[in-house]
Amino acid sequence: MLLEQFNEADRAEAIAVLRPCVDVTRWCEHLADRRPYDSIDALVAEGGSAASPFTAAEVEQALSHHPRIGERAGGDSTEASLSRSEQAGVDPADAEIARALAEGNAAYEAKFGRVFLIRAAGRSAGEILAALTERLGHDDDAEEEAIVAQQLREIALIRLKGLIT
Ligand code: 2AL
């Protein structure tokens, strides 16, 4: 959608456009209510400040929308196609990587009780695996939670730039 159309859309439509970026109602409503924006940069800057920080409850809610790394989202929703293109660096045909990611995901979920989340766009499978291994070593849940919130923020802003031009 063009920025001009986003600026002029009715509130519910603007919120619906934003929702696939991150399912945090406060963030979507805030960005919709601050319209109009002069530029994409201004929109993204507002998106960044409204995401700083996401609360623990917001992270929890948003995480349920993210497929595991290495699991291709099915269907033709905006969210699923965004996820698939973000994970383009992870080749599902590479069995060794797929197995390492599946093991790492399971270990992460067992340790932290939530899905391993990383901004996958621009990262290779090897880089993601290295980050997963490193983060599995964290013992402080609050530290790990702050990383998750930051990754969610990066994903939301990348999606925002992709959806509104
Ligand atoms: C994802 C995803 O679907 N896109 C992305 O950047 N990260 N999932 C995840 N578990 O980190």
PDB file of C-alpha atoms and ligand atoms in Angstrom:
ATOM      1  CA  MET A   1       0.000   0.000   0.000  1.00  0.00           C
ATOM      2  CA  LEU A   2       1.212   3.476  -0.764  1.00  0.00           C
ATOM      3  CA  LEU A   3       1.874   5.791   2.172  1.00  0.00           C
ATOM      4  CA  GLU A   4      -0.718   8.183   0.808  1.00  0.00           C
ATOM      5  CA  GLN A   5      -3.381   5.437   0.841  1.00  0.00           C
ATOM      6  CA  PHE A   6      -2.340   4.391   4.340  1.00  0.00           C
ATOM      7  CA  ASN A   7      -2.647   7.982   5.537  1.00  0.00           C
ATOM      8  CA  GLU A   8      -6.163   8.217   4.154  1.00  0.00           C
ATOM      9  CA  ALA A   9      -7.493   4.747   4.969  1.00  0.00           C
ATOM     10  CA  ASP A  10     -10.144   4.457   7.648  1.00  0.00           C
ATOM     11  CA  ARG A  11      -8.840   3.509  11.081  1.00  0.00           C
ATOM     12  CA  ALA A  12      -9.868  -0.146  10.986  1.00  0.00           C
ATOM     13  CA  GLU A  13      -8.272  -0.621   7.590  1.00  0.00           C
ATOM     14  CA  ALA A  14      -5.034   1.051   8.679  1.00  0.00           C
ATOM     15  CA  ILE A  15      -4.882  -1.217  11.746  1.00  0.00           C
ATOM     16  CA  ALA A  16      -5.522  -4.269   9.555  1.00  0.00           C
ATOM     17  CA  VAL A  17      -2.632  -3.279   7.283  1.00  0.00           C
ATOM     18  CA  LEU A  18      -0.320  -3.000  10.294  1.00  0.00           C
ATOM     19  CA  ARG A  19      -1.398  -6.176  12.077  1.00  0.00           C
ATOM     20  CA  PRO A  20       0.788  -8.605  10.041  1.00  0.00           C
ATOM     21  CA  CYS A  21       3.876  -6.610  11.105  1.00  0.00           C
ATOM     22  CA  VAL A  22       3.310  -7.597  14.727  1.00  0.00           C
ATOM     23  CA  ASP A  23       0.125  -8.613  16.494  1.00  0.00           C
ATOM     24  CA  VAL A  24       0.303  -5.981  19.218  1.00  0.00           C
ATOM     25  CA  THR A  25      -2.903  -3.964  19.303  1.00  0.00           C
ATOM     26  CA  ARG A  26      -1.353  -1.046  21.177  1.00  0.00           C
ATOM     27  CA  TRP A  27       1.358  -0.690  18.500  1.00  0.00           C
ATOM     28  CA  CYS A  28      -1.072  -0.945  15.576  1.00  0.00           C
ATOM     29  CA  GLU A  29      -3.508   1.563  17.093  1.00  0.00           C
ATOM     30  CA  HIS A  30      -0.748   3.971  18.024  1.00  0.00           C
ATOM     31  CA  LEU A  31       0.639   4.022  14.485  1.00  0.00           C
ATOM     32  CA  ALA A  32      -2.808   4.340  12.948  1.00  0.00           C
ATOM     33  CA  ASP A  33      -3.737   7.197  15.275  1.00  0.00           C
ATOM     34  CA  ARG A  34      -0.553   9.169  14.576  1.00  0.00           C
ATOM     35  CA  ARG A  35      -1.375   9.490  10.862  1.00  0.00           C
ATOM     36  CA  PRO A  36      -0.729  11.278   8.573  1.00  0.00           C
ATOM     37  CA  TYR A  37       2.985  10.655   8.064  1.00  0.00           C
ATOM     38  CA  ASP A  38       5.120  12.876   5.819  1.00  0.00           C
ATOM     39  CA  SER A  39       7.424  10.047   4.829  1.00  0.00           C
ATOM     40  CA  ILE A  40       8.143   6.349   5.250  1.00  0.00           C
ATOM     41  CA  ASP A  41      11.071   7.331   7.467  1.00  0.00           C
ATOM     42  CA  ALA A  42       8.715   9.167   9.825  1.00  0.00           C
ATOM     43  CA  LEU A  43       6.371   6.152   9.937  1.00  0.00           C
ATOM     44  CA  VAL A  44       9.224   3.744  10.648  1.00  0.00           C
ATOM     45  CA  ALA A  45      10.654   6.044  13.328  1.00  0.00           C
ATOM     46  CA  GLU A  46       7.264   6.155  15.066  1.00  0.00           C
ATOM     47  CA  GLY A  47       7.017   2.368  14.721  1.00  0.00           C
ATOM     48  CA  GLY A  48      10.391   1.992  16.370  1.00  0.00           C
ATOM     49  CA  SER A  49       9.607   4.225  19.297  1.00  0.00           C
ATOM     50  CA  ALA A  50       6.217   2.597  19.903  1.00  0.00           C
ATOM     51  CA  ALA A  51       8.006  -0.774  19.981  1.00  0.00           C
ATOM     52  CA  SER A  52      10.531   0.349  22.602  1.00  0.00           C
ATOM     53  CA  PRO A  53       9.895  -1.631  24.551  1.00  0.00           C
ATOM     54  CA  PHE A  54       7.253  -4.213  23.850  1.00  0.00           C
ATOM     55  CA  THR A  55       6.007  -5.522  27.191  1.00  0.00           C
ATOM     56  CA  ALA A  56       6.404  -9.181  28.154  1.00  0.00           C
ATOM     57  CA  ALA A  57       2.683  -9.754  27.523  1.00  0.00           C
ATOM     58  CA  GLU A  58       2.939  -8.150  24.088  1.00  0.00           C
ATOM     59  CA  VAL A  59       5.924 -10.321  23.187  1.00  0.00           C
ATOM     60  CA  GLU A  60       4.016 -13.394  24.313  1.00  0.00           C
ATOM     61  CA  GLN A  61       1.014 -12.500  22.164  1.00  0.00           C
ATOM     62  CA  ALA A  62       3.098 -11.684  19.087  1.00  0.00           C
ATOM     63  CA  LEU A  63       5.272 -14.786  19.339  1.00  0.00           C
ATOM     64  CA  SER A  64       2.350 -17.095  18.751  1.00  0.00           C
ATOM     65  CA  HIS A  65       2.285 -15.837  15.146  1.00  0.00           C
ATOM     66  CA  HIS A  66       5.840 -16.788  14.294  1.00  0.00           C
ATOM     67  CA  PRO A  67       6.571 -20.214  12.906  1.00  0.00           C
ATOM     68  CA  ARG A  68       9.735 -21.863  14.132  1.00  0.00           C
ATOM     69  CA  ILE A  69      12.891 -21.210  12.170  1.00  0.00           C
ATOM     70  CA  GLY A  70      13.104 -23.977   9.593  1.00  0.00           C
ATOM     71  CA  GLU A  71       9.316 -24.418   9.465  1.00  0.00           C
ATOM     72  CA  ARG A  72       7.812 -22.822   6.403  1.00  0.00           C
ATOM     73  CA  ALA A  73       4.574 -20.984   7.126  1.00  0.00           C
ATOM     74  CA  GLY A  74       1.693 -22.428   5.118  1.00  0.00           C
ATOM     75  CA  GLY A  75      -1.115 -20.545   3.412  1.00  0.00           C
ATOM     76  CA  ASP A  76      -1.353 -17.297   1.554  1.00  0.00           C
ATOM     77  CA  SER A  77      -1.892 -14.812   4.373  1.00  0.00           C
ATOM     78  CA  THR A  78       0.314 -11.715   4.346  1.00  0.00           C
ATOM     79  CA  GLU A  79       1.947 -12.952   7.535  1.00  0.00           C
ATOM     80  CA  ALA A  80       2.779 -16.380   6.078  1.00  0.00           C
ATOM     81  CA  SER A  81       4.265 -14.989   2.894  1.00  0.00           C
ATOM     82  CA  LEU A  82       6.348 -12.459   4.863  1.00  0.00           C
ATOM     83  CA  SER A  83       7.652 -15.266   7.074  1.00  0.00           C
ATOM     84  CA  ARG A  84       8.560 -17.418   4.080  1.00  0.00           C
ATOM     85  CA  SER A  85      10.534 -14.663   2.439  1.00  0.00           C
ATOM     86  CA  GLU A  86      12.279 -13.787   5.729  1.00  0.00           C
ATOM     87  CA  GLN A  87      13.372 -17.395   6.066  1.00  0.00           C
ATOM     88  CA  ALA A  88      14.616 -17.610   2.471  1.00  0.00           C
ATOM     89  CA  GLY A  89      18.169 -18.118   3.757  1.00  0.00           C
ATOM     90  CA  VAL A  90      17.144 -21.400   5.382  1.00  0.00           C
ATOM     91  CA  ASP A  91      17.037 -24.132   2.763  1.00  0.00           C
ATOM     92  CA  PRO A  92      14.580 -26.843   3.876  1.00  0.00           C
ATOM     93  CA  ALA A  93      16.438 -29.308   1.591  1.00  0.00           C
ATOM     94  CA  ASP A  94      19.598 -29.016   3.701  1.00  0.00           C
ATOM     95  CA  ALA A  95      18.948 -31.932   6.033  1.00  0.00           C
ATOM     96  CA  GLU A  96      21.889 -31.294   8.320  1.00  0.00           C
ATOM     97  CA  ILE A  97      20.893 -27.691   9.004  1.00  0.00           C
ATOM     98  CA  ALA A  98      17.240 -28.694   9.335  1.00  0.00           C
ATOM     99  CA  ARG A  99      18.093 -31.283  11.978  1.00  0.00           C
ATOM    100  CA  ALA A 100      20.371 -28.900  13.899  1.00  0.00           C
ATOM    101  CA  LEU A 101      17.686 -26.193  13.863  1.00  0.00           C
ATOM    102  CA  ALA A 102      14.977 -28.627  14.995  1.00  0.00           C
ATOM    103  CA  GLU A 103      17.163 -29.811  17.882  1.00  0.00           C
ATOM    104  CA  GLY A 104      18.107 -26.269  18.834  1.00  0.00           C
ATOM    105  CA  ASN A 105      14.488 -25.091  18.684  1.00  0.00           C
ATOM    106  CA  ALA A 106      13.392 -27.960  20.930  1.00  0.00           C
ATOM    107  CA  ALA A 107      16.174 -27.272  23.439  1.00  0.00           C
ATOM    108  CA  TYR A 108      15.363 -23.549  23.449  1.00  0.00           C
ATOM    109  CA  GLU A 109      11.652 -24.173  24.018  1.00  0.00           C
ATOM    110  CA  ALA A 110      12.410 -26.609  26.829  1.00  0.00           C
ATOM    111  CA  LYS A 111      14.699 -24.077  28.499  1.00  0.00           C
ATOM    112  CA  PHE A 112      12.801 -20.817  28.014  1.00  0.00           C
ATOM    113  CA  GLY A 113       9.226 -21.979  27.452  1.00  0.00           C
ATOM    114  CA  ARG A 114       8.777 -19.980  24.257  1.00  0.00           C
ATOM    115  CA  VAL A 115       9.644 -20.268  20.587  1.00  0.00           C
ATOM    116  CA  PHE A 116      13.146 -19.223  19.516  1.00  0.00           C
ATOM    117  CA  LEU A 117      12.686 -15.922  17.676  1.00  0.00           C
ATOM    118  CA  ILE A 118      15.210 -14.152  15.510  1.00  0.00           C
ATOM    119  CA  ARG A 119      15.007 -11.583  12.736  1.00  0.00           C
ATOM    120  CA  ALA A 120      15.734 -14.021   9.910  1.00  0.00           C
ATOM    121  CA  ALA A 121      15.750 -11.584   6.975  1.00  0.00           C
ATOM    122  CA  GLY A 122      19.309 -11.047   5.802  1.00  0.00           C
ATOM    123  CA  ARG A 123      20.664 -13.961   7.845  1.00  0.00           C
ATOM    124  CA  SER A 124      21.945 -17.279   6.535  1.00  0.00           C
ATOM    125  CA  ALA A 125      20.997 -20.576   8.139  1.00  0.00           C
ATOM    126  CA  GLY A 126      24.526 -20.809   9.573  1.00  0.00           C
ATOM    127  CA  GLU A 127      24.218 -17.370  11.197  1.00  0.00           C
ATOM    128  CA  ILE A 128      20.835 -18.262  12.654  1.00  0.00           C
ATOM    129  CA  LEU A 129      22.169 -21.533  14.017  1.00  0.00           C
ATOM    130  CA  ALA A 130      25.144 -19.767  15.593  1.00  0.00           C
ATOM    131  CA  ALA A 131      22.793 -17.266  17.268  1.00  0.00           C
ATOM    132  CA  LEU A 132      20.559 -20.087  18.487  1.00  0.00           C
ATOM    133  CA  THR A 133      23.526 -21.917  20.001  1.00  0.00           C
ATOM    134  CA  GLU A 134      24.778 -18.743  21.637  1.00  0.00           C
ATOM    135  CA  ARG A 135      21.370 -17.798  23.049  1.00  0.00           C
ATOM    136  CA  LEU A 136      20.825 -21.310  24.379  1.00  0.00           C
ATOM    137  CA  GLY A 137      23.759 -20.601  26.660  1.00  0.00           C
ATOM    138  CA  HIS A 138      21.977 -17.679  28.332  1.00  0.00           C
ATOM    139  CA  ASP A 139      20.933 -18.294  31.891  1.00  0.00           C
ATOM    140  CA  ASP A 140      19.223 -15.046  32.614  1.00  0.00           C
ATOM    141  CA  ASP A 141      15.664 -15.178  31.304  1.00  0.00           C
ATOM    142  CA  ALA A 142      15.281 -11.385  31.529  1.00  0.00           C
ATOM    143  CA  GLU A 143      18.325 -10.925  29.283  1.00  0.00           C
ATOM    144  CA  GLU A 144      16.917 -13.411  26.766  1.00  0.00           C
ATOM    145  CA  GLU A 145      13.482 -11.782  26.903  1.00  0.00           C
ATOM    146  CA  ALA A 146      15.003  -8.403  26.040  1.00  0.00           C
ATOM    147  CA  ILE A 147      16.685  -9.990  23.004  1.00  0.00           C
ATOM    148  CA  VAL A 148      13.373 -11.487  21.880  1.00  0.00           C
ATOM    149  CA  ALA A 149      11.638  -8.096  22.198  1.00  0.00           C
ATOM    150  CA  GLN A 150      14.410  -6.496  20.121  1.00  0.00           C
ATOM    151  CA  GLN A 151      14.144  -9.171  17.410  1.00  0.00           C
ATOM    152  CA  LEU A 152      10.380  -8.713  17.301  1.00  0.00           C
ATOM    153  CA  ARG A 153      10.883  -5.004  16.878  1.00  0.00           C
ATOM    154  CA  GLU A 154      13.305  -5.537  13.990  1.00  0.00           C
ATOM    155  CA  ILE A 155      10.896  -7.943  12.277  1.00  0.00           C
ATOM    156  CA  ALA A 156       7.997  -5.485  12.717  1.00  0.00           C
ATOM    157  CA  LEU A 157       9.948  -2.593  11.189  1.00  0.00           C
ATOM    158  CA  ILE A 158      11.205  -4.649   8.229  1.00  0.00           C
ATOM    159  CA  ARG A 159       7.629  -5.752   7.559  1.00  0.00           C
ATOM    160  CA  LEU A 160       6.344  -2.191   7.898  1.00  0.00           C
ATOM    161  CA  LYS A 161       8.830  -1.016   5.257  1.00  0.00           C
ATOM    162  CA  GLY A 162       7.769  -3.874   2.994  1.00  0.00           C
ATOM    163  CA  LEU A 163       4.018  -3.339   3.358  1.00  0.00           C
ATOM    164  CA  ILE A 164       3.829   0.447   3.069  1.00  0.00           C
ATOM    165  CA  THR A 165       5.869   2.134   0.368  1.00  0.00           C
TER     166      THR A 165
HETATM  167  C1  2AL B   1      10.707 -15.862  12.180  1.00  0.00           C
HETATM  168  C2  2AL B   1       9.908 -15.627  11.039  1.00  0.00           C
HETATM  169  O1  2AL B   1       8.935 -16.309  10.687  1.00  0.00           O
HETATM  170  N1  2AL B   1      10.433 -14.532  10.431  1.00  0.00           N
HETATM  171  C3  2AL B   1      11.493 -14.115  11.139  1.00  0.00           C
HETATM  172  O2  2AL B   1      12.201 -13.135  10.838  1.00  0.00           O
HETATM  173  N2  2AL B   1      11.657 -14.932  12.214  1.00  0.00           N
HETATM  174  N3  2AL B   1      10.481 -16.886  13.041  1.00  0.00           N
HETATM  175  C4  2AL B   1      11.242 -17.127  14.159  1.00  0.00           C
HETATM  176  N4  2AL B   1      10.871 -18.174  14.923  1.00  0.00           N
HETATM  177  O3  2AL B   1      12.215 -16.412  14.443  1.00  0.00           O
END
